[in-house]
Tab-separated table of C-alpha atoms in Angstrom:
chain	number	residue	atom	x	y	z
W	1	ALA	CA	-57.209	24.035	-26.630
W	2	GLN	CA	-58.123	23.089	-23.107
W	3	SER	CA	-56.256	24.870	-20.364
W	4	VAL	CA	-56.330	25.814	-16.697
W	5	THR	CA	-55.210	29.219	-15.484
W	6	GLN	CA	-54.502	29.978	-11.882
W	7	LEU	CA	-54.592	33.729	-11.858
W	8	ASP	CA	-52.218	34.301	-8.942
W	9	SER	CA	-48.882	32.556	-8.599
W	10	GLN	CA	-48.426	33.803	-5.035
W	11	VAL	CA	-50.928	34.944	-2.436
W	12	PRO	CA	-49.663	36.369	0.860
W	13	VAL	CA	-52.254	36.740	3.601
W	14	PHE	CA	-52.357	37.309	7.339
W	15	GLU	CA	-53.582	34.664	9.719
W	16	GLU	CA	-57.365	34.674	10.305
W	17	ALA	CA	-57.957	36.701	7.135
W	18	PRO	CA	-60.149	35.340	4.324
W	19	VAL	CA	-58.546	34.105	1.130
W	20	GLU	CA	-59.617	33.359	-2.422
W	21	LEU	CA	-57.475	31.454	-4.892
W	22	ARG	CA	-58.693	31.891	-8.434
W	23	CYS	CA	-58.930	29.257	-11.144
W	24	ASN	CA	-60.290	29.610	-14.651
W	25	TYR	CA	-60.474	26.904	-17.285
W	26	SER	CA	-61.209	26.727	-20.955
W	27	SER	CA	-63.096	23.734	-22.248
W	28	SER	CA	-66.072	23.289	-24.508
W	29	VAL	CA	-66.985	19.893	-23.053
W	30	SER	CA	-68.186	18.649	-19.708
W	31	VAL	CA	-65.587	18.834	-16.972
W	32	TYR	CA	-64.855	17.583	-13.516
W	33	LEU	CA	-62.975	20.072	-11.337
W	34	PHE	CA	-60.491	19.530	-8.547
W	35	TRP	CA	-58.372	21.427	-6.063
W	36	TYR	CA	-55.310	19.719	-4.648
W	37	VAL	CA	-53.018	20.941	-1.881
W	38	GLN	CA	-49.310	20.261	-1.527
W	39	TYR	CA	-47.737	20.954	1.865
W	40	PRO	CA	-43.981	21.578	1.896
W	41	ASN	CA	-41.955	18.525	0.916
W	42	GLN	CA	-45.028	16.346	0.522
W	43	GLY	CA	-47.124	14.891	-2.254
W	44	LEU	CA	-50.439	16.309	-3.401
W	45	GLN	CA	-53.692	15.502	-1.681
W	46	LEU	CA	-57.244	16.186	-2.739
W	47	LEU	CA	-58.874	19.210	-1.126
W	48	LEU	CA	-62.240	19.058	-2.882
W	49	LYS	CA	-63.862	18.191	-6.191
W	50	TYR	CA	-66.872	19.059	-8.298
W	51	LEU	CA	-68.424	16.282	-10.353
W	52	SER	CA	-72.073	17.390	-10.614
W	53	GLY	CA	-74.954	18.785	-8.559
W	54	SER	CA	-74.577	21.723	-6.186
W	55	THR	CA	-72.109	24.253	-7.497
W	56	LEU	CA	-70.818	25.017	-3.995
W	57	VAL	CA	-68.460	22.292	-2.896
W	58	LYS	CA	-67.072	21.913	0.600
W	59	GLY	CA	-63.728	20.257	1.189
W	60	ILE	CA	-61.341	19.445	3.963
W	61	ASN	CA	-59.806	21.958	6.379
W	62	GLY	CA	-62.646	24.468	5.980
W	63	PHE	CA	-62.079	25.152	2.278
W	64	GLU	CA	-64.881	25.499	-0.247
W	65	ALA	CA	-65.105	26.236	-3.942
W	66	GLU	CA	-67.801	27.409	-6.284
W	67	PHE	CA	-68.250	26.164	-9.825
W	68	ASN	CA	-69.397	28.897	-12.170
W	69	LYS	CA	-70.148	27.434	-15.569
W	70	SER	CA	-70.865	30.737	-17.310
W	71	GLN	CA	-67.572	32.207	-16.165
W	72	THR	CA	-65.718	28.881	-16.446
W	73	SER	CA	-64.273	29.386	-12.992
W	74	PHE	CA	-63.711	27.270	-9.892
W	75	HIS	CA	-62.374	29.613	-7.229
W	76	LEU	CA	-61.244	28.278	-3.856
W	77	ARG	CA	-62.122	30.144	-0.664
W	78	LYS	CA	-61.564	29.966	3.056
W	79	PRO	CA	-63.101	32.500	5.463
W	80	SER	CA	-60.253	32.426	7.985
W	81	VAL	CA	-56.821	30.945	7.243
W	82	HIS	CA	-54.323	29.408	9.635
W	83	ILE	CA	-50.544	29.283	9.516
W	84	SER	CA	-50.905	25.589	8.724
W	85	ASP	CA	-52.665	26.437	5.435
W	86	THR	CA	-49.361	27.612	4.003
W	87	ALA	CA	-48.943	25.379	0.964
W	88	GLU	CA	-49.079	25.155	-2.819
W	89	TYR	CA	-52.591	24.807	-4.247
W	90	PHE	CA	-53.307	23.281	-7.638
W	91	CYS	CA	-56.458	23.507	-9.685
W	92	ALA	CA	-57.097	20.674	-12.153
W	93	VAL	CA	-59.749	19.917	-14.744
W	94	SER	CA	-60.699	16.475	-15.993
W	95	VAL	CA	-61.730	16.425	-19.645
W	96	PRO	CA	-62.618	13.623	-22.079
W	97	ASN	CA	-59.656	11.948	-23.751
W	98	ALA	CA	-59.149	9.280	-26.392
W	99	GLY	CA	-61.285	6.193	-26.060
W	100	ASN	CA	-63.434	6.199	-22.953
W	101	ASN	CA	-60.811	7.907	-20.841
W	102	ARG	CA	-60.394	11.325	-19.305
W	103	LYS	CA	-57.255	13.319	-18.632
W	104	LEU	CA	-56.327	15.877	-16.024
W	105	ILE	CA	-55.160	19.306	-17.063
W	106	TRP	CA	-53.254	21.053	-14.305
W	107	GLY	CA	-52.835	24.686	-13.414
W	108	LEU	CA	-49.363	25.926	-12.517
W	109	GLY	CA	-50.211	26.314	-8.851
W	110	THR	CA	-50.731	29.144	-6.361
W	111	SER	CA	-48.406	29.485	-3.421
W	112	LEU	CA	-50.362	30.551	-0.332
W	113	ALA	CA	-48.223	32.091	2.411
W	114	VAL	CA	-50.027	32.738	5.691
W	115	ASN	CA	-48.208	35.179	7.913
W	116	PRO	CA	-48.747	35.722	11.659
U	1	ASN	CA	-53.346	0.969	3.805
U	2	ALA	CA	-50.051	2.566	2.816
U	3	GLY	CA	-51.645	4.244	-0.203
U	4	VAL	CA	-49.044	5.192	-2.801
U	5	THR	CA	-45.390	4.707	-1.910
U	6	GLN	CA	-42.285	5.706	-3.850
U	7	THR	CA	-38.735	4.435	-3.664
U	8	PRO	CA	-36.230	6.059	-3.251
U	9	LYS	CA	-37.037	9.400	-1.627
U	10	PHE	CA	-33.821	11.076	-2.745
U	11	ARG	CA	-31.177	10.263	-5.326
U	12	VAL	CA	-28.169	11.962	-6.867
U	13	LEU	CA	-26.994	10.715	-10.258
U	14	LYS	CA	-24.132	11.634	-12.516
U	15	THR	CA	-24.881	12.472	-16.128
U	16	GLY	CA	-25.202	9.288	-18.148
U	17	GLN	CA	-26.068	7.010	-15.240
U	18	SER	CA	-29.282	5.043	-15.179
U	19	MET	CA	-31.820	4.389	-12.465
U	20	THR	CA	-35.322	3.113	-11.829
U	21	LEU	CA	-37.926	4.733	-9.635
U	22	LEU	CA	-40.469	2.391	-8.092
U	23	CYS	CA	-44.079	3.252	-7.359
U	24	ALA	CA	-46.391	0.901	-5.496
U	25	GLN	CA	-50.071	1.253	-4.588
U	26	ASP	CA	-52.257	-0.964	-2.433
U	27	MET	CA	-55.658	0.453	-3.399
U	28	ASN	CA	-56.237	-1.875	-6.366
U	29	HIS	CA	-56.330	1.110	-8.709
U	30	GLU	CA	-56.335	0.484	-12.435
U	31	TYR	CA	-54.654	3.710	-13.507
U	32	MET	CA	-51.176	4.872	-12.546
U	33	TYR	CA	-49.210	7.965	-13.531
U	34	TRP	CA	-45.738	9.470	-13.382
U	35	TYR	CA	-45.363	13.249	-13.145
U	36	ARG	CA	-42.458	15.578	-12.786
U	37	GLN	CA	-42.696	18.851	-10.904
U	38	ASP	CA	-40.395	21.764	-11.658
U	39	PRO	CA	-40.510	25.306	-10.259
U	40	GLY	CA	-42.966	27.479	-12.147
U	41	MET	CA	-44.058	24.646	-14.421
U	42	GLY	CA	-46.589	22.835	-12.288
U	43	LEU	CA	-47.089	19.117	-12.814
U	44	ARG	CA	-46.277	17.546	-16.162
U	45	LEU	CA	-47.354	14.042	-17.056
U	46	ILE	CA	-44.499	11.797	-18.208
U	47	HIS	CA	-46.193	8.433	-18.798
U	48	TYR	CA	-49.293	6.711	-17.569
U	49	SER	CA	-50.891	3.276	-17.519
U	50	VAL	CA	-54.550	2.301	-17.730
U	51	GLY	CA	-53.982	-1.249	-16.570
U	52	GLU	CA	-51.494	-4.041	-15.987
U	53	GLY	CA	-49.288	-4.544	-19.028
U	54	THR	CA	-50.223	-1.226	-20.652
U	55	THR	CA	-48.368	2.080	-20.840
U	56	ALA	CA	-48.853	5.317	-22.741
U	57	LYS	CA	-46.944	8.534	-23.310
U	58	GLY	CA	-47.876	11.696	-21.543
U	59	GLU	CA	-46.832	15.273	-22.108
U	60	VAL	CA	-43.049	14.926	-21.605
U	61	PRO	CA	-42.037	11.278	-22.249
U	62	ASP	CA	-38.619	11.764	-23.868
U	63	GLY	CA	-35.731	10.273	-21.934
U	64	TYR	CA	-37.973	8.061	-19.790
U	65	ASN	CA	-39.340	4.539	-20.045
U	66	VAL	CA	-41.962	2.814	-17.922
U	67	SER	CA	-43.256	-0.644	-17.195
U	68	ARG	CA	-46.389	-1.997	-15.484
U	69	LEU	CA	-45.767	-5.707	-15.080
U	70	LYS	CA	-47.923	-5.945	-11.977
U	71	LYS	CA	-51.102	-3.997	-11.289
U	72	GLN	CA	-49.752	-2.546	-8.064
U	73	ASN	CA	-46.376	-1.399	-9.397
U	74	PHE	CA	-45.374	1.236	-11.930
U	75	LEU	CA	-41.676	1.692	-12.694
U	76	LEU	CA	-40.061	4.778	-14.214
U	77	GLY	CA	-36.657	4.341	-15.804
U	78	LEU	CA	-34.001	6.820	-16.831
U	79	GLU	CA	-31.578	5.076	-19.176
U	80	SER	CA	-29.039	7.908	-19.458
U	81	ALA	CA	-29.694	10.691	-16.979
U	82	ALA	CA	-29.274	14.331	-18.025
U	83	PRO	CA	-29.153	17.481	-15.856
U	84	SER	CA	-32.492	18.514	-17.408
U	85	GLN	CA	-34.053	15.570	-15.595
U	86	THR	CA	-33.297	17.081	-12.220
U	87	SER	CA	-36.760	17.328	-10.730
U	88	VAL	CA	-39.190	16.020	-8.167
U	89	TYR	CA	-41.029	12.965	-9.469
U	90	PHE	CA	-44.487	12.035	-8.284
U	91	CYS	CA	-46.387	8.858	-8.840
U	92	ALA	CA	-50.178	8.780	-8.628
U	93	SER	CA	-52.929	6.226	-9.012
U	94	SER	CA	-56.678	6.345	-9.571
U	95	TRP	CA	-59.777	4.408	-10.470
U	96	PRO	CA	-60.690	4.362	-14.159
U	97	ALA	CA	-61.240	7.836	-15.479
U	98	GLY	CA	-64.951	7.283	-16.121
U	99	ASP	CA	-65.623	6.440	-12.481
U	100	PRO	CA	-67.454	9.206	-10.594
U	101	ALA	CA	-65.047	8.742	-7.720
U	102	TYR	CA	-62.159	9.475	-10.058
U	103	GLU	CA	-59.401	11.348	-8.290
U	104	GLN	CA	-55.684	10.815	-8.226
U	105	TYR	CA	-53.832	9.709	-5.105
U	106	PHE	CA	-50.223	10.841	-4.915
U	107	GLY	CA	-47.070	9.406	-3.468
U	108	PRO	CA	-44.645	11.495	-1.386
U	109	GLY	CA	-42.269	12.137	-4.282
U	110	THR	CA	-38.683	11.365	-5.253
U	111	ARG	CA	-36.217	14.228	-5.403
U	112	LEU	CA	-33.690	13.505	-8.149
U	113	THR	CA	-30.586	15.558	-8.839
U	114	VAL	CA	-28.467	14.898	-11.917
U	115	THR	CA	-24.999	16.471	-11.844
């Protein structure tokens, strides 16, 4: 079965420190990969996505992620976090579905808390 | 562009009452989705639509109905609310899933409490 595992439910970090949020997926077919961010009391917005090409993807707010096909991972990184990065981060994988459609499989989220 | 909007933002219902949540998008997207978000459970897909006049069940459809009479609107109905439906509901829209630009755009959410 296809699934997405976010390995850490909570990640506390100090301001200006680097951070890595880990995401692994299981799928035997081609995938598109996404990271979404949800700031407190808001909807989700796209941070970055991997569709094809370079395995290092740069997103908004200084975040980047690397697609590793052999390890089926798509970890999110930022070299220096700010207080404003405090949010919930979701990893999602798009896989083929019935007909000519695809569906998104979501991870359970990682809560990033940036402390001063 | 307003993007994806949801009405209402907050609602409190008594058990057994009914209500409709409205989602509207102005991006001419074909696909629309309703999710619920509960602590520790991530996002779960309730129903979705791949075009005007079509709807399909997602992961947790029981107790909900939907309609897509107009391309820009996607309605989620609760006919007889239960405390288990207390949640935050998100609507999203996207281009067709085969489009390389495929990503979902989310509304701000509706916080529903059923007492």
